[in-house]
Short mmCIF file of C-alpha atoms in Angstrom, two decimals:
data_model
loop_
_atom_site.label_atom_id
_atom_site.label_comp_id
_atom_site.label_asym_id
_atom_site.label_seq_id
_atom_site.Cartn_x
_atom_site.Cartn_y
_atom_site.Cartn_z
CA MET A 243 135.19 98.84 84.91
CA SER A 244 132.90 101.84 84.81
CA ARG A 245 133.76 104.87 82.68
CA THR A 246 132.84 108.46 83.39
CA PRO A 247 130.59 109.83 80.64
CA GLY A 248 132.66 112.15 78.49
CA ALA A 249 135.75 109.96 78.29
CA PRO A 250 136.57 109.17 74.64
CA ARG A 251 135.57 105.76 73.36
CA ALA A 252 138.35 103.92 71.57
CA ALA A 253 137.69 103.37 67.87
CA THR A 254 138.54 99.66 67.97
CA SER A 255 136.74 96.42 67.21
CA LEU A 256 134.26 95.15 69.79
CA ARG A 257 135.81 93.42 72.80
CA THR A 258 135.57 89.66 73.24
CA SER A 259 133.42 90.13 76.34
CA ARG A 260 130.76 91.89 74.31
CA ARG A 261 130.77 89.11 71.72
CA ASP A 262 130.49 86.52 74.45
CA ALA A 263 127.56 88.38 75.96
CA LEU A 264 125.73 88.30 72.68
CA LYS A 265 126.02 84.50 72.45
CA THR A 266 123.17 84.20 74.90
CA LEU A 267 121.00 86.24 72.56
CA GLY A 268 121.41 83.93 69.58
CA THR A 269 123.94 83.05 66.89
CA VAL A 270 122.28 85.19 64.24
CA GLY A 271 123.10 88.35 66.16
CA LEU A 272 126.61 87.06 66.90
CA SER A 273 127.46 86.34 63.28
CA GLY A 274 126.28 89.79 62.24
CA LEU A 275 128.34 91.42 64.96
CA ALA A 276 131.47 89.50 64.01
CA GLY A 277 130.97 90.36 60.37
CA LEU A 278 130.96 94.10 60.97
CA ALA A 279 133.16 94.49 64.05
CA GLY A 280 136.21 95.25 61.96
CA THR A 281 134.56 98.36 60.54
CA ALA A 282 134.11 100.10 63.90
CA GLY A 283 135.47 103.61 63.88
CA SER A 284 135.60 103.74 60.09
CA PRO A 285 135.61 107.35 58.82
CA SER A 286 133.49 106.41 55.83
CA HIS A 287 129.90 107.59 55.84
CA ALA A 288 128.78 105.41 52.95
CA ARG A 289 125.69 103.34 53.66
CA MET A 290 126.36 99.79 54.82
CA ARG A 291 124.13 96.75 54.75
CA PRO A 292 123.38 95.48 58.27
CA ALA A 293 124.41 91.94 59.04
CA VAL A 294 121.22 91.25 61.03
CA ASN A 295 117.69 91.79 59.75
CA TYR A 296 116.13 93.35 62.83
CA ASN A 297 114.01 96.46 62.72
CA ILE A 298 113.89 99.01 65.55
CA LEU A 299 110.79 100.65 67.00
CA TRP A 300 111.67 103.44 69.45
CA LEU A 301 108.58 104.53 71.40
CA MET A 302 108.81 107.41 73.81
CA ALA A 303 106.73 109.64 76.03
CA ASP A 304 107.46 113.06 77.46
CA GLU A 305 107.46 113.56 81.23
CA HIS A 306 106.27 110.06 82.23
CA ASN A 307 106.65 109.59 85.99
CA PRO A 308 108.47 106.25 86.50
CA PHE A 309 105.97 105.10 89.16
CA VAL A 310 102.78 105.77 87.15
CA ALA A 311 102.48 102.54 85.19
CA GLY A 312 100.99 99.17 85.91
CA PHE A 313 104.30 97.40 85.29
CA ALA A 314 105.90 99.78 87.83
CA GLY A 315 103.45 98.68 90.52
CA ASP A 316 100.75 101.38 90.27
CA ARG A 317 97.41 99.59 90.79
CA VAL A 318 95.31 102.60 89.82
CA VAL A 319 96.61 103.72 86.44
CA GLN A 320 95.50 101.81 83.33
CA THR A 321 98.45 101.08 81.02
CA PRO A 322 97.63 97.75 79.33
CA ALA A 323 99.85 98.29 76.27
CA LEU A 324 102.96 99.14 78.26
CA ASP A 325 102.23 96.36 80.75
CA ALA A 326 102.04 93.83 77.92
CA LEU A 327 105.29 95.14 76.45
CA ALA A 328 106.93 94.83 79.86
CA ARG A 329 105.80 91.21 80.18
CA ARG A 330 107.74 90.29 77.05
CA GLY A 331 110.70 92.61 77.68
CA THR A 332 113.23 93.78 80.25
CA VAL A 333 112.14 96.56 82.61
CA PHE A 334 114.97 98.77 83.86
CA SER A 335 113.70 99.98 87.21
CA SER A 336 116.64 102.30 87.94
CA ALA A 337 116.97 104.13 84.62
CA TYR A 338 117.87 107.82 84.63
CA THR A 339 117.71 110.72 82.23
CA PRO A 340 120.98 112.50 81.33
CA ASP A 341 119.21 115.80 82.12
CA PRO A 342 115.70 116.20 83.59
CA ILE A 343 114.55 118.62 80.90
CA CYS A 344 113.34 117.90 77.38
CA GLU A 345 115.90 119.38 75.01
CA SER A 346 119.10 118.33 76.76
CA ALA A 347 117.78 114.84 77.50
CA ARG A 348 116.84 114.30 73.85
CA ARG A 349 120.12 115.63 72.53
CA ALA A 350 121.90 113.24 74.90
CA PHE A 351 120.20 109.94 74.12
CA CYS A 352 120.00 110.69 70.38
CA SER A 353 123.76 111.29 70.26
CA GLY A 354 124.77 108.77 72.90
CA ARG A 355 126.62 111.50 74.79
CA MET A 356 125.97 113.64 77.84
CA ALA A 357 124.57 116.94 76.57
CA SER A 358 127.41 118.92 78.17
CA ASN A 359 129.86 116.97 75.97
CA ILE A 360 128.11 117.77 72.68
CA ASN A 361 129.84 120.25 70.41
CA SER A 362 127.19 121.86 68.22
CA GLU A 363 129.52 124.03 66.14
CA GLN A 364 131.88 121.20 65.24
CA PRO A 365 129.80 118.05 65.77
CA ASN A 366 131.65 115.40 67.77
CA TYR A 367 128.93 112.76 67.46
CA GLU A 368 126.86 110.79 64.99
CA ALA A 369 123.19 110.84 66.00
CA LEU A 370 120.58 108.11 65.66
CA GLY A 371 119.04 109.19 62.35
CA PRO A 372 122.25 109.54 60.32
CA TYR A 373 123.82 106.48 61.90
CA PHE A 374 121.01 104.01 61.21
CA GLY A 375 120.51 105.53 57.78
CA ARG A 376 124.18 104.94 57.03
CA MET A 377 123.77 101.36 58.21
CA GLY A 378 121.10 100.70 55.60
CA TYR A 379 117.91 101.32 57.58
CA HIS A 380 114.98 103.29 56.25
CA THR A 381 114.52 105.78 59.06
CA GLY A 382 111.50 107.73 60.23
CA TRP A 383 110.61 109.92 63.21
CA PHE A 384 107.09 111.07 63.99
CA GLY A 385 105.92 113.35 66.75
CA LYS A 386 107.98 115.54 69.05
CA GLN A 387 111.66 116.08 68.26
CA HIS A 388 112.96 119.03 70.32
CA TRP A 389 116.65 118.20 70.01
CA ASP A 390 117.04 121.57 68.32
CA ASN A 391 120.54 122.08 66.83
CA LEU A 392 121.52 118.42 67.07
CA VAL A 393 122.25 117.13 63.57
CA ASN A 394 119.79 114.23 63.44
CA PRO A 395 117.98 113.91 60.09
CA PHE A 396 115.72 110.96 59.27
CA ASP A 397 114.59 109.70 55.85
CA GLU A 398 111.01 110.51 56.78
CA VAL A 399 109.72 113.09 59.25
CA GLY A 400 105.99 113.61 59.58
CA GLU A 401 104.28 116.91 59.04
CA ASP A 402 104.43 119.06 62.15
CA CYS A 403 101.75 117.62 64.43
CA ASP A 404 100.88 120.98 65.99
CA LYS A 405 100.34 122.46 62.53
CA VAL A 406 98.06 119.57 61.59
CA VAL A 407 96.08 119.94 64.82
CA ARG A 408 95.64 123.69 64.39
CA GLN A 409 94.16 123.12 60.96
CA ARG A 410 91.83 120.47 62.35
CA PHE A 411 90.57 122.97 64.92
CA ILE A 412 89.83 125.43 62.11
CA ASP A 413 88.09 122.74 60.06
CA ALA A 414 86.00 121.75 63.08
CA GLY A 415 85.05 125.36 63.78
CA LEU A 416 86.68 125.23 67.22
CA GLN A 417 88.91 127.78 68.90
CA TYR A 418 92.45 126.58 69.50
CA PRO A 419 92.90 126.29 73.28
CA GLN A 420 95.03 128.68 75.31
CA GLN A 421 96.63 126.59 78.03
CA THR A 422 99.19 127.06 80.79
CA ARG A 423 101.53 124.76 82.66
CA LEU A 424 100.03 125.72 86.01
CA VAL A 425 98.77 122.85 88.11
CA ARG A 426 95.80 124.92 89.25
CA ASP A 427 94.70 125.27 85.59
CA ALA A 428 94.24 121.53 85.04
CA THR A 429 91.10 120.99 83.00
CA VAL A 430 89.12 118.60 80.80
CA ALA A 431 89.45 119.02 77.04
CA TYR A 432 86.45 120.26 75.07
CA TRP A 433 87.78 118.69 71.86
CA GLY A 434 88.13 115.08 70.76
CA THR A 435 91.27 112.97 70.73
CA ASP A 436 91.49 113.37 66.94
CA LEU A 437 92.64 116.93 67.71
CA ASN A 438 95.51 115.79 69.92
CA GLU A 439 99.05 115.99 68.54
CA ASP A 440 99.81 112.45 69.68
CA THR A 441 96.91 111.06 67.65
CA VAL A 442 98.47 112.67 64.58
CA ALA A 443 101.89 111.21 65.43
CA THR A 444 100.32 107.74 65.71
CA GLU A 445 98.53 108.14 62.36
CA GLN A 446 101.81 109.10 60.71
CA ALA A 447 103.65 106.17 62.30
CA LEU A 448 100.97 103.72 61.15
CA GLY A 449 101.30 105.08 57.61
CA PHE A 450 105.05 104.52 57.79
CA LEU A 451 104.57 100.90 58.86
CA ASP A 452 101.93 100.24 56.22
CA ALA A 453 104.25 101.50 53.48
CA ILE A 454 107.51 99.97 54.69
CA GLY A 455 107.13 96.61 52.93
CA SER A 456 110.27 94.50 53.29
CA GLN A 457 112.61 97.41 54.00
CA ARG A 458 114.59 97.30 57.21
CA PHE A 459 113.51 100.24 59.34
CA PHE A 460 114.25 102.41 62.34
CA LEU A 461 111.00 104.04 63.45
CA GLY A 462 110.79 106.62 66.22
CA VAL A 463 107.37 107.61 67.59
CA SER A 464 107.58 110.45 70.09
CA TYR A 465 104.54 111.52 72.13
CA VAL A 466 103.99 114.85 73.86
CA LYS A 467 101.85 113.47 76.67
CA PRO A 468 101.81 113.16 79.60
CA HIS A 469 103.74 116.46 79.58
CA PHE A 470 101.79 119.44 80.96
CA PRO A 471 99.42 121.27 80.35
CA PHE A 472 97.31 119.01 82.57
CA CYS A 473 94.44 118.45 80.17
CA ILE A 474 92.79 115.33 78.72
CA GLN A 475 89.54 114.30 77.10
CA PRO A 476 86.57 113.53 79.39
CA GLU A 477 86.54 109.81 78.61
CA TYR A 478 90.08 109.49 79.99
CA PHE A 479 89.55 111.81 82.94
CA ALA A 480 86.43 109.82 83.84
CA ARG A 481 88.54 106.71 84.45
CA TYR A 482 90.00 108.43 87.51
CA ALA A 483 87.32 110.94 88.50
CA ASP A 484 86.10 108.80 91.40
CA VAL A 485 89.36 107.02 92.18
CA GLN A 486 91.57 107.93 95.10
CA ILE A 487 95.11 108.51 93.87
CA ARG A 488 97.53 108.39 96.77
CA ARG A 489 98.89 111.77 97.81
CA PRO A 490 102.65 111.88 98.34
CA ARG A 491 103.95 112.42 101.85
CA VAL A 492 105.57 115.85 102.10
CA THR A 493 107.37 116.96 105.23
CA GLN A 494 108.93 120.27 106.19
CA ALA A 495 112.32 118.55 106.09
CA MET A 496 111.71 117.67 102.43
CA LEU A 497 110.78 121.25 101.62
CA ASP A 498 113.86 122.55 103.43
CA ASP A 499 115.99 120.04 101.52
CA LEU A 500 114.96 121.30 98.07
CA SER A 501 117.53 122.86 95.77
CA THR A 502 117.49 126.62 95.27
CA ALA A 503 115.95 126.20 91.82
CA MET A 504 113.12 124.03 93.13
CA LYS A 505 112.35 126.41 95.96
CA ASN A 506 112.17 129.12 93.30
CA ASP A 507 109.79 126.99 91.20
CA ARG A 508 107.47 126.45 94.16
CA SER A 509 107.02 130.20 94.34
CA LEU A 510 107.22 131.03 90.62
CA TYR A 511 104.47 128.58 89.64
CA GLU A 512 102.48 129.07 92.86
CA ILE A 513 102.88 125.44 93.82
CA ASP A 514 103.11 126.54 97.43
CA LYS A 515 99.56 127.94 97.17
CA LEU A 516 97.89 124.80 95.75
CA SER A 517 95.01 123.23 97.64
CA ALA A 518 94.78 119.47 98.09
CA ALA A 519 91.73 119.45 95.81
CA GLN A 520 93.62 121.23 93.02
CA GLU A 521 96.48 118.76 93.26
CA ASP A 522 94.11 115.79 93.26
CA TYR A 523 92.40 117.11 90.13
CA ALA A 524 95.73 117.58 88.34
CA ARG A 525 96.86 114.06 89.26
CA ARG A 526 93.65 112.62 87.83
CA SER A 527 94.27 114.60 84.65
CA TYR A 528 97.83 113.31 84.52
CA TYR A 529 96.72 109.70 84.97
CA GLY A 530 94.26 110.23 82.14
CA MET A 531 97.04 111.54 79.92
CA VAL A 532 99.17 108.48 80.71
CA SER A 533 96.30 106.17 79.72
CA TYR A 534 95.71 108.09 76.50
CA MET A 535 99.41 107.86 75.63
CA ASP A 536 99.33 104.14 76.43
CA ASP A 537 96.46 103.71 73.98
CA GLN A 538 98.59 105.34 71.26
CA VAL A 539 101.44 102.95 72.03
CA GLY A 540 98.94 100.09 71.82
CA ARG A 541 97.80 101.20 68.38
CA VAL A 542 101.36 101.16 67.03
CA LEU A 543 102.16 97.77 68.56
CA ALA A 544 98.90 96.32 67.25
CA ARG A 545 99.79 97.40 63.71
CA LEU A 546 103.27 95.94 64.13
CA ASP A 547 101.63 92.63 65.06
CA ALA A 548 99.05 92.82 62.27
CA LEU A 549 101.84 93.26 59.73
CA GLY A 550 103.71 90.27 61.16
CA LEU A 551 106.70 92.42 62.12
CA ARG A 552 106.95 91.92 65.89
CA GLU A 553 109.36 88.97 65.65
CA GLN A 554 111.66 90.99 63.39
CA THR A 555 111.58 94.13 65.51
CA ILE A 556 113.41 95.30 68.62
CA VAL A 557 110.97 97.47 70.57
CA LEU A 558 111.95 99.92 73.27
CA TYR A 559 109.93 102.35 75.34
CA MET A 560 111.27 105.24 77.40
CA SER A 561 110.57 108.78 78.55
CA ASP A 562 112.88 111.76 78.22
CA HIS A 563 112.37 112.63 81.91
CA GLY A 564 109.72 112.33 84.60
CA GLU A 565 107.14 114.48 86.41
CA MET A 566 107.20 115.08 90.17
CA LEU A 567 103.40 115.13 90.67
CA GLY A 568 103.71 116.86 94.05
CA GLN A 569 106.41 114.58 95.45
CA HIS A 570 108.70 116.59 97.75
CA GLY A 571 106.21 119.44 97.43
CA ILE A 572 107.05 120.21 93.79
CA TRP A 573 105.68 119.55 90.31
CA TYR A 574 107.20 119.38 86.83
CA LYS A 575 110.86 118.36 86.24
CA ASN A 576 114.36 119.94 86.47
CA THR A 577 115.27 118.05 89.65
CA PHE A 578 117.33 114.95 90.40
CA LEU A 579 114.62 113.55 92.68
CA GLU A 580 113.20 110.20 91.56
CA GLY A 581 109.92 111.42 90.06
CA SER A 582 111.81 113.70 87.68
CA ALA A 583 115.23 112.13 87.02
CA ARG A 584 114.21 108.48 86.94
CA VAL A 585 112.43 107.28 83.81
CA PRO A 586 110.59 104.15 82.67
CA VAL A 587 112.60 102.03 80.22
CA ILE A 588 111.50 98.76 78.58
CA VAL A 589 113.46 96.82 75.96
CA SER A 590 111.61 93.95 74.23
CA LEU A 591 113.46 91.60 71.88
CA PRO A 592 112.33 89.17 69.18
CA SER A 593 112.22 85.66 70.60
CA ALA A 594 114.95 84.50 68.21
CA LEU A 595 117.42 86.65 70.14
CA GLY A 596 116.94 84.42 73.16
CA ALA A 597 115.85 84.76 76.77
CA GLN A 598 116.14 88.05 78.63
CA LEU A 599 115.71 88.98 82.27
CA ARG A 600 112.35 90.54 83.06
CA SER A 601 113.68 93.09 85.54
CA VAL A 602 117.00 94.85 86.07
CA ASN A 603 117.54 97.23 88.98
CA ALA A 604 121.13 98.27 88.29
CA PRO A 605 121.45 102.02 87.54
CA ILE A 606 121.52 102.83 83.83
CA SER A 607 121.22 105.92 81.64
CA THR A 608 119.19 106.46 78.49
CA ILE A 609 122.48 107.17 76.69
CA ASP A 610 123.06 103.41 77.08
CA LEU A 611 120.26 102.65 74.61
CA PHE A 612 122.20 103.69 71.49
CA PRO A 613 125.13 101.26 72.03
CA THR A 614 122.66 98.56 73.07
CA LEU A 615 120.83 98.79 69.75
CA CYS A 616 124.13 98.73 67.87
CA GLU A 617 125.14 95.49 69.57
CA LEU A 618 121.75 93.83 69.19
CA CYS A 619 121.81 94.54 65.46
CA GLY A 620 125.44 93.49 65.03
CA LEU A 621 126.53 96.96 63.98
CA PRO A 622 129.80 98.82 64.67
CA PRO A 623 128.98 101.56 67.20
CA PRO A 624 130.12 105.13 66.60
CA ALA A 625 133.41 105.72 68.39
CA THR A 626 131.91 108.79 70.09
CA LEU A 627 129.32 106.94 72.19
CA GLU A 628 129.67 107.37 75.95
CA GLY A 629 127.07 104.86 77.11
CA ARG A 630 127.49 101.15 77.79
CA SER A 631 125.54 98.33 76.20
CA LEU A 632 122.78 96.89 78.38
CA ILE A 633 123.03 93.39 76.94
CA PRO A 634 125.15 91.95 79.80
CA LEU A 635 122.47 93.17 82.22
CA MET A 636 119.64 91.80 80.09
CA THR A 637 121.22 88.34 79.92
CA GLY A 638 122.18 88.21 83.59
CA GLN A 639 125.90 87.96 82.83
CA ASP A 640 126.49 91.25 84.66
CA ALA A 641 124.80 92.13 87.95
CA GLY A 642 125.64 95.78 87.37
CA SER A 643 127.53 96.27 90.63
CA ASP A 644 129.90 98.77 88.98
CA ARG A 645 127.21 100.56 86.99
CA VAL A 646 126.54 104.25 87.64
CA ALA A 647 124.23 106.78 86.03
CA PHE A 648 124.92 110.49 85.70
CA SER A 649 122.54 113.37 85.25
CA GLU A 650 123.13 117.11 84.95
CA ASN A 651 121.06 120.27 84.88
CA ASN A 652 121.36 124.05 84.81
CA ARG A 653 118.18 125.44 86.29
CA CYS A 654 118.20 129.16 87.18
CA GLY A 655 121.85 129.43 86.14
CA ILE A 656 122.97 126.93 88.82
CA PRO A 657 124.90 124.03 87.24
CA ALA A 658 124.20 120.74 88.98
CA ARG A 659 125.38 117.15 88.71
CA MET A 660 124.05 113.81 89.97
CA ILE A 661 125.61 110.37 90.28
CA ARG A 662 123.56 107.26 91.08
CA THR A 663 125.38 104.16 92.23
CA ARG A 664 123.82 100.83 93.15
CA ARG A 665 123.04 102.12 96.65
CA PHE A 666 123.40 105.91 96.78
CA LYS A 667 122.33 109.00 94.90
CA TYR A 668 124.52 112.09 95.34
CA CYS A 669 123.59 115.54 93.99
CA TRP A 670 125.89 118.57 93.77
CA TYR A 671 124.83 122.15 93.06
CA ALA A 672 127.13 125.04 92.17
CA ASP A 673 125.54 127.23 94.86
CA GLY A 674 126.87 124.96 97.61
CA ILE A 675 123.91 122.62 98.17
CA GLU A 676 124.57 118.86 98.35
CA GLN A 677 122.26 115.90 98.80
CA LEU A 678 122.88 112.23 99.57
CA TYR A 679 120.13 109.63 99.57
CA ASP A 680 120.31 105.96 100.49
CA MET A 681 118.41 104.26 97.66
CA HIS A 682 118.18 101.02 99.65
CA GLY A 683 116.64 102.73 102.65
CA PRO A 684 112.98 102.57 103.73
CA ASP A 685 112.15 105.95 102.12
CA ARG A 686 114.20 105.41 98.96
CA ASP A 687 111.35 106.24 96.56
CA ILE A 688 110.49 109.51 98.28
CA GLU A 689 114.05 110.45 99.29
CA GLY A 690 112.86 111.67 102.64
CA THR A 691 116.23 111.85 104.40
CA ASN A 692 119.23 113.83 103.17
CA LEU A 693 122.31 112.17 104.69
CA VAL A 694 124.91 114.63 103.41
CA ALA A 695 125.53 116.20 106.83
CA ASP A 696 125.66 112.88 108.71
CA PRO A 697 129.30 112.28 109.79
CA ALA A 698 128.84 108.57 109.22
CA TYR A 699 128.56 109.23 105.49
CA ALA A 700 131.35 111.81 105.15
CA THR A 701 133.70 109.50 103.25
CA ILE A 702 130.92 108.41 100.88
CA VAL A 703 130.02 112.05 100.18
CA GLN A 704 133.64 112.91 99.46
CA ASN A 705 134.06 109.94 97.12
CA LEU A 706 130.83 110.53 95.22
CA ARG A 707 131.50 114.26 94.90
CA ARG A 708 134.84 113.47 93.29
CA ARG A 709 133.30 110.94 90.91
CA ALA A 710 130.40 113.20 90.00
CA LEU A 711 132.60 116.16 89.08
CA ALA A 712 135.53 114.32 87.46
CA GLY A 713 135.91 115.41 83.83
CA TRP A 714 132.64 117.34 83.89
CA ASN A 715 132.20 120.40 81.70
CA PRO A 716 129.39 122.52 83.18
CA ASP A 717 130.05 125.25 80.61
CA GLY A 718 128.53 122.93 78.00
CA LEU A 719 125.17 122.76 79.78
CA TRP A 720 122.08 124.33 78.31
CA ASP A 721 120.59 126.85 80.71
CA GLY A 722 117.02 125.78 81.36
CA GLY A 723 116.29 129.20 82.82
CA GLY A 724 113.78 129.89 85.51
CA ALA A 725 110.55 130.05 83.53
#
């Protein structure tokens, strides 16, 4: 039975069905889960010793379009590290962000709650850092955080990457670049990759791994790219300089169908004035940024292998949200359309945990990752988690027919809510706009036809509107503004 995000999670021991699901992943994980299940919901915050000796490596990008990866079917982009991870993991091809903007998305998956349900003044959650620290893990997070007032401390946090980079520019006698988010300002970097923030984050993560020894760890490595500004070093841009990257099909109907906020963005950021050549250049820059980020992921995974830690480590990759790249005539994020709201998610397990499906297309949310890690490691999940473990999907015990994913946003002061079922995506906006897309239809990836006004879908619209808005607290949304 599906549960609307925001409903309280009972502080009880894990259900039999969850234990049964874990049997297919190996008896080691099962024994650890059984050993700690009775402590679920315990008010104590004393550190516990995990029952299972698995480490966690949480790799993430910022603004990674879910289609721009080799494992996602893109034959142009070069992402060998992520493709290799996908070959030994489960790819969730219908994964969604809780909010298609950085801060709210990060607050959500780090707390396991929709951002609108997070109480900052009187915390009603236990975030990743404190939780895994309490469970006996040595925790570290390197790179971008941007969860702001979420209480989420780690044992180790690297020196601010931007600060390090600024000093490197000074040491190199180079002027720190002044960049914009504008697509028309896409450019090639005049500095080397050693002056990129993500290079610094990788260096810090490698240092963490080298020093970890036999300690059980939770390591988060968070990259800025491929988030705008659209700028990358010449060696990465050159990979795509002479390659034709397919332009998205944009129709007048798609432009008319945009939300009020996205129509505003087209004007505000002069997207409506872009030439085809300017868009092509920015896409090549973006593809270069994806490949650079993939190389950083590859460096971390290579060190994990060199240290003999891969078979003791659960590895996951995800992005906080996507990037539209001109789809539907818009760029950036802040929309429920696929390029922005859908995200790449890969979960790769040690072989001792057993076989896992290579692809799952049931709708999931990134808030499902927290409870999934708890179950894989045999740990009692915080009672405040709103997501659902992905293990039944990964083992094939659950086809995900009842799974739904929610997303929310507050662009330009217009609260909005999305629900994605197995077949449909419904979007509601407080200014009266609604959208319904058939995600099994021929134009499912580009969402070319809004069915909300079609009488044949009236009952579906009514039902999904009710489900999307049930128990929702739009007053808790962060206002992403209009700039």
